[in-house]
Amino acid sequence: MDPGKTNRDEKIILTGRVTEALPSASFKAKLETGHEVIAHLCGKMRMHYIKVVPGDQVEIEFSPYNLSRGRIIKRL
Amino acid sequence: MPIYSEKDVLILKKGGRRLAKIIRILETELRVGISGKYIDELTRTLMVKSGGRPSFLNYEGYPASICLSINDEVVHSIPDSRRFKNGDLVGIDAGLYYQGMHTDMAVTKIIGYSNKETKHFTATAKKALGLAIREAKPGNSVGHISQAIQNFVEKNGYNVVREMNGHGIGRRLHEEPIVPNCGVKGTGQVLKKGMVMAIEPIINMGGREIETSIDGWGVKTKDKSLSAHFEHTIVITDGGSEILTAAP
């Protein structure tokens, strides 16, 4: 039974700099806006072993329905 | 912008009523000594028994059937084995997926006894939802709802959280439009008959800033002040709106 699909069309993408590595491929990052957020590494980056360390500039994707949780989709 | 037919609304109503009943039962279980984990398991059991499924479980990886926030926790906290103590402010937020449609509802409850301020704070969140629903009618805009919430909450000396909002709902858990808890009358999507949305004022006793916990889900107030929220799913009708998550 499919509990409905996620709405993938309207993501918000912001740039930030990783400040700290946390367990389970999660990171603290500071956005250009000054906000500090927690973002987790997306599956594709994990799959391709793309390493992210404090100091990296990354692109973080947010759902407009939950701006507190980000997903790192690119290392710049 | 999804518009739901009378047929769809009947299903949403059925689901909404079931969800409301489940939330009422859960509310009676929010007592000293009970843990969030127990509430979570009970939620899942009740939802499956009602013929549906928890909307939240595995939604974007969320690991539980309910979000359960205690005191300075705002929303999206994963229920755990901590037991509720007298005076705790506990918020439960759950969605039910029933016959292809989602409905979403939340309540906040004081466990046992608390002081006047906490009672007033919780009542403010609840009343903000009521005032917001009153603005939900064809011709008004989302901004009417947002401004109603913001004005009332700030008038009472509290703050509205900006990062989480109300949202359209139905075939998907989150749809257009976003329904912010702060804004200006007359701005945003114009409301039309058949629109279905979850309105959820989320308010903090102290400052509006929040921080995300290490698990990536739970959100807390930055200044450790209390947070409360209430939520109903409604449908816009000819004359105004109807609460779908109303207990029978």
GROMACS .gro file of C-alpha atoms in nm:
model
  324
    1MET     CA    1   0.000   0.000   0.000
    2ASP     CA    2   0.151   0.329  -0.103
    3PRO     CA    3   0.104   0.594   0.165
    4GLY     CA    4   0.100   0.869  -0.096
    5LYS     CA    5   0.389   1.026  -0.285
    6THR     CA    6   0.607   1.318  -0.175
    7ASN     CA    7   0.578   1.643  -0.364
    8ARG     CA    8   0.920   1.681  -0.518
    9ASP     CA    9   0.853   1.980  -0.740
   10GLU     CA   10   0.903   2.272  -0.506
   11LYS     CA   11   1.233   2.236  -0.324
   12ILE     CA   12   1.429   2.536  -0.200
   13ILE     CA   13   1.805   2.522  -0.261
   14LEU     CA   14   2.047   2.729  -0.055
   15THR     CA   15   2.427   2.741  -0.028
   16GLY     CA   16   2.605   2.697   0.300
   17ARG     CA   17   2.941   2.614   0.455
   18VAL     CA   18   2.981   2.297   0.662
   19THR     CA   19   3.087   2.381   1.019
   20GLU     CA   20   3.079   2.042   1.192
   21ALA     CA   21   3.051   1.672   1.111
   22LEU     CA   22   2.795   1.478   1.315
   23PRO     CA   23   2.718   1.107   1.336
   24SER     CA   24   2.520   0.927   1.064
   25ALA     CA   25   2.638   1.141   0.770
   26SER     CA   26   2.481   1.453   0.920
   27PHE     CA   27   2.646   1.792   0.927
   28LYS     CA   28   2.602   2.133   1.081
   29ALA     CA   29   2.618   2.403   0.817
   30LYS     CA   30   2.590   2.780   0.819
   31LEU     CA   31   2.377   2.922   0.540
   32GLU     CA   32   2.441   3.245   0.352
   33THR     CA   33   2.147   3.382   0.547
   34GLY     CA   34   2.338   3.326   0.870
   35HIS     CA   35   2.115   3.041   0.990
   36GLU     CA   36   2.279   2.731   1.124
   37VAL     CA   37   2.106   2.414   1.010
   38ILE     CA   38   2.149   2.040   1.036
   39ALA     CA   39   2.161   1.866   0.701
   40HIS     CA   40   2.211   1.506   0.609
   41LEU     CA   41   2.400   1.376   0.309
   42CYS     CA   42   2.175   1.266   0.025
   43GLY     CA   43   2.179   0.906  -0.094
   44LYS     CA   44   2.350   0.974  -0.428
   45MET     CA   45   2.645   1.142  -0.261
   46ARG     CA   46   2.678   0.859  -0.014
   47MET     CA   47   2.657   0.604  -0.291
   48HIS     CA   48   2.941   0.768  -0.482
   49TYR     CA   49   3.150   0.815  -0.166
   50ILE     CA   50   3.162   1.193  -0.209
   51LYS     CA   51   3.332   1.315   0.106
   52VAL     CA   52   3.211   1.630   0.285
   53VAL     CA   53   3.422   1.787   0.560
   54PRO     CA   54   3.396   2.105   0.772
   55GLY     CA   55   3.487   2.401   0.555
   56ASP     CA   56   3.323   2.268   0.238
   57GLN     CA   57   3.075   2.486   0.053
   58VAL     CA   58   2.765   2.280  -0.023
   59GLU     CA   59   2.422   2.311  -0.177
   60ILE     CA   60   2.143   2.222   0.063
   61GLU     CA   61   1.791   2.137  -0.042
   62PHE     CA   62   1.492   2.216   0.179
   63SER     CA   63   1.129   2.125   0.154
   64PRO     CA   64   0.918   2.440   0.182
   65TYR     CA   65   0.705   2.244   0.427
   66ASN     CA   66   0.997   2.186   0.664
   67LEU     CA   67   1.273   2.444   0.661
   68SER     CA   68   1.442   2.292   0.966
   69ARG     CA   69   1.573   1.985   0.786
   70GLY     CA   70   1.816   2.009   0.495
   71ARG     CA   71   1.961   1.762   0.250
   72ILE     CA   72   2.310   1.812   0.111
   73ILE     CA   73   2.283   1.755  -0.262
   74LYS     CA   74   2.609   1.896  -0.396
   75ARG     CA   75   2.960   1.974  -0.280
   76LEU     CA   76   3.076   2.294  -0.451
   77MET     CA   77  -0.354   2.388  -0.686
   78PRO     CA   78  -0.547   2.072  -0.601
   79ILE     CA   79  -0.922   2.116  -0.573
   80TYR     CA   80  -1.112   1.827  -0.420
   81SER     CA   81  -1.455   1.710  -0.539
   82GLU     CA   82  -1.752   1.633  -0.315
   83LYS     CA   83  -1.667   1.265  -0.352
   84ASP     CA   84  -1.308   1.326  -0.240
   85VAL     CA   85  -1.426   1.538   0.051
   86LEU     CA   86  -1.648   1.255   0.173
   87ILE     CA   87  -1.344   1.030   0.198
   88LEU     CA   88  -1.142   1.306   0.364
   89LYS     CA   89  -1.422   1.353   0.614
   90LYS     CA   90  -1.430   0.983   0.695
   91GLY     CA   91  -1.054   0.979   0.746
   92GLY     CA   92  -1.056   1.305   0.937
   93ARG     CA   93  -1.317   1.179   1.178
   94ARG     CA   94  -1.120   0.862   1.238
   95LEU     CA   95  -0.806   1.065   1.301
   96ALA     CA   96  -0.990   1.296   1.541
   97LYS     CA   97  -1.117   0.997   1.736
   98ILE     CA   98  -0.765   0.856   1.757
   99ILE     CA   99  -0.624   1.187   1.879
  100ARG     CA  100  -0.893   1.203   2.149
  101ILE     CA  101  -0.798   0.856   2.270
  102LEU     CA  102  -0.429   0.948   2.267
  103GLU     CA  103  -0.505   1.263   2.465
  104THR     CA  104  -0.656   1.057   2.744
  105GLU     CA  105  -0.338   0.848   2.747
  106LEU     CA  106  -0.114   1.151   2.797
  107ARG     CA  107  -0.055   1.108   3.172
  108VAL     CA  108   0.229   1.108   3.423
  109GLY     CA  109   0.449   0.801   3.376
  110ILE     CA  110   0.351   0.729   3.016
  111SER     CA  111   0.627   0.737   2.752
  112GLY     CA  112   0.626   0.878   2.398
  113LYS     CA  113   0.718   0.535   2.268
  114TYR     CA  114   0.397   0.391   2.412
  115ILE     CA  115   0.194   0.669   2.251
  116ASP     CA  116   0.366   0.600   1.920
  117GLU     CA  117   0.287   0.229   1.929
  118LEU     CA  118  -0.070   0.299   2.034
  119THR     CA  119  -0.106   0.545   1.745
  120ARG     CA  120   0.004   0.290   1.492
  121THR     CA  121  -0.227   0.024   1.633
  122LEU     CA  122  -0.527   0.256   1.637
  123MET     CA  123  -0.460   0.378   1.285
  124VAL     CA  124  -0.431   0.032   1.138
  125LYS     CA  125  -0.742  -0.074   1.329
  126SER     CA  126  -0.931   0.221   1.180
  127GLY     CA  127  -0.857   0.091   0.830
  128GLY     CA  128  -0.577   0.332   0.748
  129ARG     CA  129  -0.204   0.387   0.800
  130PRO     CA  130   0.015   0.646   0.973
  131SER     CA  131   0.099   0.916   0.716
  132PHE     CA  132   0.423   1.004   0.890
  133LEU     CA  133   0.580   0.660   0.920
  134ASN     CA  134   0.863   0.645   0.665
  135TYR     CA  135   0.761   0.979   0.514
  136GLU     CA  136   1.097   1.109   0.390
  137GLY     CA  137   1.249   0.861   0.632
  138TYR     CA  138   1.067   0.970   0.947
  139PRO     CA  139   1.088   0.670   1.182
  140ALA     CA  140   0.765   0.694   1.384
  141SER     CA  141   0.387   0.721   1.346
  142ILE     CA  142   0.352   1.038   1.547
  143CYS     CA  143   0.554   1.349   1.633
  144LEU     CA  144   0.568   1.401   2.006
  145SER     CA  145   0.719   1.718   2.149
  146ILE     CA  146   0.781   1.785   2.516
  147ASN     CA  147   0.824   2.135   2.665
  148ASP     CA  148   1.091   2.320   2.462
  149GLU     CA  149   1.060   2.071   2.176
  150VAL     CA  150   0.868   2.235   1.896
  151VAL     CA  151   0.772   1.979   1.633
  152HIS     CA  152   0.894   1.664   1.458
  153SER     CA  153   1.041   1.512   1.774
  154ILE     CA  154   1.073   1.137   1.753
  155PRO     CA  155   0.890   0.970   2.046
  156ASP     CA  156   1.125   0.797   2.289
  157SER     CA  157   1.121   0.623   2.625
  158ARG     CA  158   1.122   0.936   2.844
  159ARG     CA  159   0.821   0.930   3.079
  160PHE     CA  160   0.597   1.233   3.112
  161LYS     CA  161   0.621   1.424   3.439
  162ASN     CA  162   0.369   1.648   3.612
  163GLY     CA  163   0.373   1.990   3.445
  164ASP     CA  164   0.515   1.871   3.112
  165LEU     CA  165   0.368   2.035   2.803
  166VAL     CA  166   0.325   1.758   2.547
  167GLY     CA  167   0.229   1.811   2.183
  168ILE     CA  168   0.116   1.525   1.960
  169ASP     CA  169   0.089   1.558   1.584
  170ALA     CA  170  -0.024   1.273   1.359
  171GLY     CA  171  -0.150   1.211   1.009
  172LEU     CA  172  -0.379   0.933   0.892
  173TYR     CA  173  -0.369   0.795   0.539
  174TYR     CA  174  -0.714   0.653   0.471
  175GLN     CA  175  -0.853   0.534   0.137
  176GLY     CA  176  -0.599   0.734  -0.060
  177MET     CA  177  -0.624   1.059   0.136
  178HIS     CA  178  -0.424   1.216   0.419
  179THR     CA  179  -0.558   1.421   0.707
  180ASP     CA  180  -0.340   1.584   0.974
  181MET     CA  181  -0.418   1.693   1.330
  182ALA     CA  182  -0.230   1.809   1.640
  183VAL     CA  183  -0.307   1.897   2.000
  184THR     CA  184  -0.097   2.012   2.296
  185LYS     CA  185  -0.177   1.905   2.651
  186ILE     CA  186  -0.049   1.991   2.997
  187ILE     CA  187   0.030   1.674   3.192
  188GLY     CA  188  -0.119   1.698   3.540
  189TYR     CA  189  -0.101   2.048   3.685
  190SER     CA  190   0.078   2.359   3.573
  191ASN     CA  191   0.083   2.732   3.632
  192LYS     CA  192  -0.148   3.001   3.498
  193GLU     CA  193   0.105   3.119   3.240
  194THR     CA  194   0.146   2.779   3.077
  195LYS     CA  195  -0.231   2.730   3.069
  196HIS     CA  196  -0.278   3.070   2.905
  197PHE     CA  197   0.000   2.997   2.657
  198THR     CA  198  -0.153   2.666   2.551
  199ALA     CA  199  -0.499   2.820   2.526
  200THR     CA  200  -0.355   3.096   2.304
  201ALA     CA  201  -0.225   2.840   2.055
  202LYS     CA  202  -0.563   2.667   2.048
  203LYS     CA  203  -0.755   2.991   2.006
  204ALA     CA  204  -0.519   3.106   1.729
  205LEU     CA  205  -0.624   2.797   1.534
  206GLY     CA  206  -0.991   2.878   1.588
  207LEU     CA  207  -0.944   3.236   1.468
  208ALA     CA  208  -0.748   3.117   1.168
  209ILE     CA  209  -1.021   2.874   1.065
  210ARG     CA  210  -1.274   3.157   1.082
  211GLU     CA  211  -1.074   3.341   0.813
  212ALA     CA  212  -1.076   3.037   0.585
  213LYS     CA  213  -1.349   3.119   0.333
  214PRO     CA  214  -1.378   3.162  -0.043
  215GLY     CA  215  -1.248   3.501  -0.151
  216ASN     CA  216  -1.013   3.544   0.143
  217SER     CA  217  -0.647   3.466   0.086
  218VAL     CA  218  -0.396   3.253   0.274
  219GLY     CA  219  -0.264   3.582   0.413
  220HIS     CA  220  -0.592   3.633   0.602
  221ILE     CA  221  -0.527   3.308   0.788
  222SER     CA  222  -0.161   3.393   0.849
  223GLN     CA  223  -0.230   3.742   0.978
  224ALA     CA  224  -0.504   3.620   1.210
  225ILE     CA  225  -0.262   3.376   1.373
  226GLN     CA  226   0.027   3.619   1.396
  227ASN     CA  227  -0.178   3.909   1.533
  228PHE     CA  228  -0.345   3.705   1.804
  229VAL     CA  229  -0.029   3.525   1.916
  230GLU     CA  230   0.184   3.840   1.928
  231LYS     CA  231  -0.092   4.036   2.101
  232ASN     CA  232  -0.063   3.783   2.382
  233GLY     CA  233   0.312   3.833   2.407
  234TYR     CA  234   0.424   3.512   2.236
  235ASN     CA  235   0.605   3.440   1.910
  236VAL     CA  236   0.519   3.250   1.596
  237VAL     CA  237   0.765   2.997   1.454
  238ARG     CA  238   0.851   3.083   1.095
  239GLU     CA  239   1.018   2.769   0.965
  240MET     CA  240   0.721   2.534   0.982
  241ASN     CA  241   0.387   2.611   0.829
  242GLY     CA  242   0.042   2.486   0.752
  243HIS     CA  243  -0.001   2.328   0.412
  244GLY     CA  244  -0.238   2.193   0.154
  245ILE     CA  245  -0.312   1.825   0.208
  246GLY     CA  246  -0.512   1.542   0.050
  247ARG     CA  247  -0.367   1.294  -0.193
  248ARG     CA  248  -0.025   1.397  -0.063
  249LEU     CA  249   0.069   1.482   0.292
  250HIS     CA  250   0.213   1.817   0.184
  251GLU     CA  251   0.068   2.009  -0.109
  252GLU     CA  252   0.023   2.364  -0.224
  253PRO     CA  253  -0.047   2.611  -0.081
  254ILE     CA  254   0.189   2.680   0.208
  255VAL     CA  255  -0.006   2.840   0.490
  256PRO     CA  256   0.242   3.047   0.694
  257ASN     CA  257   0.166   3.132   1.053
  258CYS     CA  258   0.257   3.493   0.994
  259GLY     CA  259   0.171   3.721   0.706
  260VAL     CA  260  -0.049   3.991   0.564
  261LYS     CA  261  -0.420   3.986   0.481
  262GLY     CA  262  -0.485   3.977   0.112
  263THR     CA  263  -0.155   3.818   0.013
  264GLY     CA  264  -0.096   3.467  -0.111
  265GLN     CA  265  -0.322   3.214  -0.274
  266VAL     CA  266  -0.689   3.307  -0.292
  267LEU     CA  267  -0.905   3.047  -0.120
  268LYS     CA  268  -1.156   2.855  -0.332
  269LYS     CA  269  -1.420   2.593  -0.260
  270GLY     CA  270  -1.268   2.247  -0.262
  271MET     CA  271  -0.925   2.348  -0.130
  272VAL     CA  272  -0.812   2.127   0.155
  273MET     CA  273  -0.548   2.242   0.402
  274ALA     CA  274  -0.394   2.172   0.737
  275ILE     CA  275  -0.370   2.487   0.949
  276GLU     CA  276  -0.117   2.458   1.230
  277PRO     CA  277  -0.014   2.757   1.443
  278ILE     CA  278   0.319   2.673   1.612
  279ILE     CA  279   0.408   2.917   1.886
  280ASN     CA  280   0.688   2.976   2.138
  281MET     CA  281   0.656   3.133   2.480
  282GLY     CA  282   0.995   3.302   2.432
  283GLY     CA  283   1.178   3.393   2.112
  284ARG     CA  284   1.083   3.258   1.772
  285GLU     CA  285   1.420   3.103   1.694
  286ILE     CA  286   1.456   2.729   1.670
  287GLU     CA  287   1.735   2.479   1.630
  288THR     CA  288   1.734   2.129   1.486
  289SER     CA  289   1.856   1.842   1.700
  290ILE     CA  290   2.135   1.607   1.603
  291ASP     CA  291   1.895   1.335   1.490
  292GLY     CA  292   1.803   1.571   1.209
  293TRP     CA  293   1.435   1.571   1.288
  294GLY     CA  294   1.347   1.715   1.626
  295VAL     CA  295   1.324   2.092   1.649
  296LYS     CA  296   1.366   2.285   1.976
  297THR     CA  297   1.332   2.646   2.082
  298LYS     CA  298   1.672   2.814   2.085
  299ASP     CA  299   1.609   2.984   2.419
  300LYS     CA  300   1.463   2.667   2.575
  301SER     CA  301   1.120   2.825   2.622
  302LEU     CA  302   0.799   2.625   2.586
  303SER     CA  303   0.637   2.560   2.251
  304ALA     CA  304   0.281   2.462   2.166
  305HIS     CA  305   0.085   2.385   1.854
  306PHE     CA  306  -0.262   2.282   1.742
  307GLU     CA  307  -0.373   2.166   1.400
  308HIS     CA  308  -0.687   2.084   1.208
  309THR     CA  309  -0.746   1.979   0.848
  310ILE     CA  310  -1.021   2.181   0.686
  311VAL     CA  311  -1.195   2.207   0.350
  312ILE     CA  312  -1.310   2.537   0.201
  313THR     CA  313  -1.686   2.527   0.138
  314ASP     CA  314  -1.933   2.767  -0.025
  315GLY     CA  315  -1.997   2.957   0.295
  316GLY     CA  316  -1.661   2.922   0.470
  317SER     CA  317  -1.490   2.607   0.576
  318GLU     CA  318  -1.551   2.277   0.750
  319ILE     CA  319  -1.322   2.100   0.994
  320LEU     CA  320  -1.255   1.752   0.861
  321THR     CA  321  -1.069   1.642   1.174
  322ALA     CA  322  -1.370   1.688   1.399
  323ALA     CA  323  -1.448   1.412   1.647
  324PRO     CA  324  -1.786   1.249   1.578
   0.00000   0.00000   0.00000
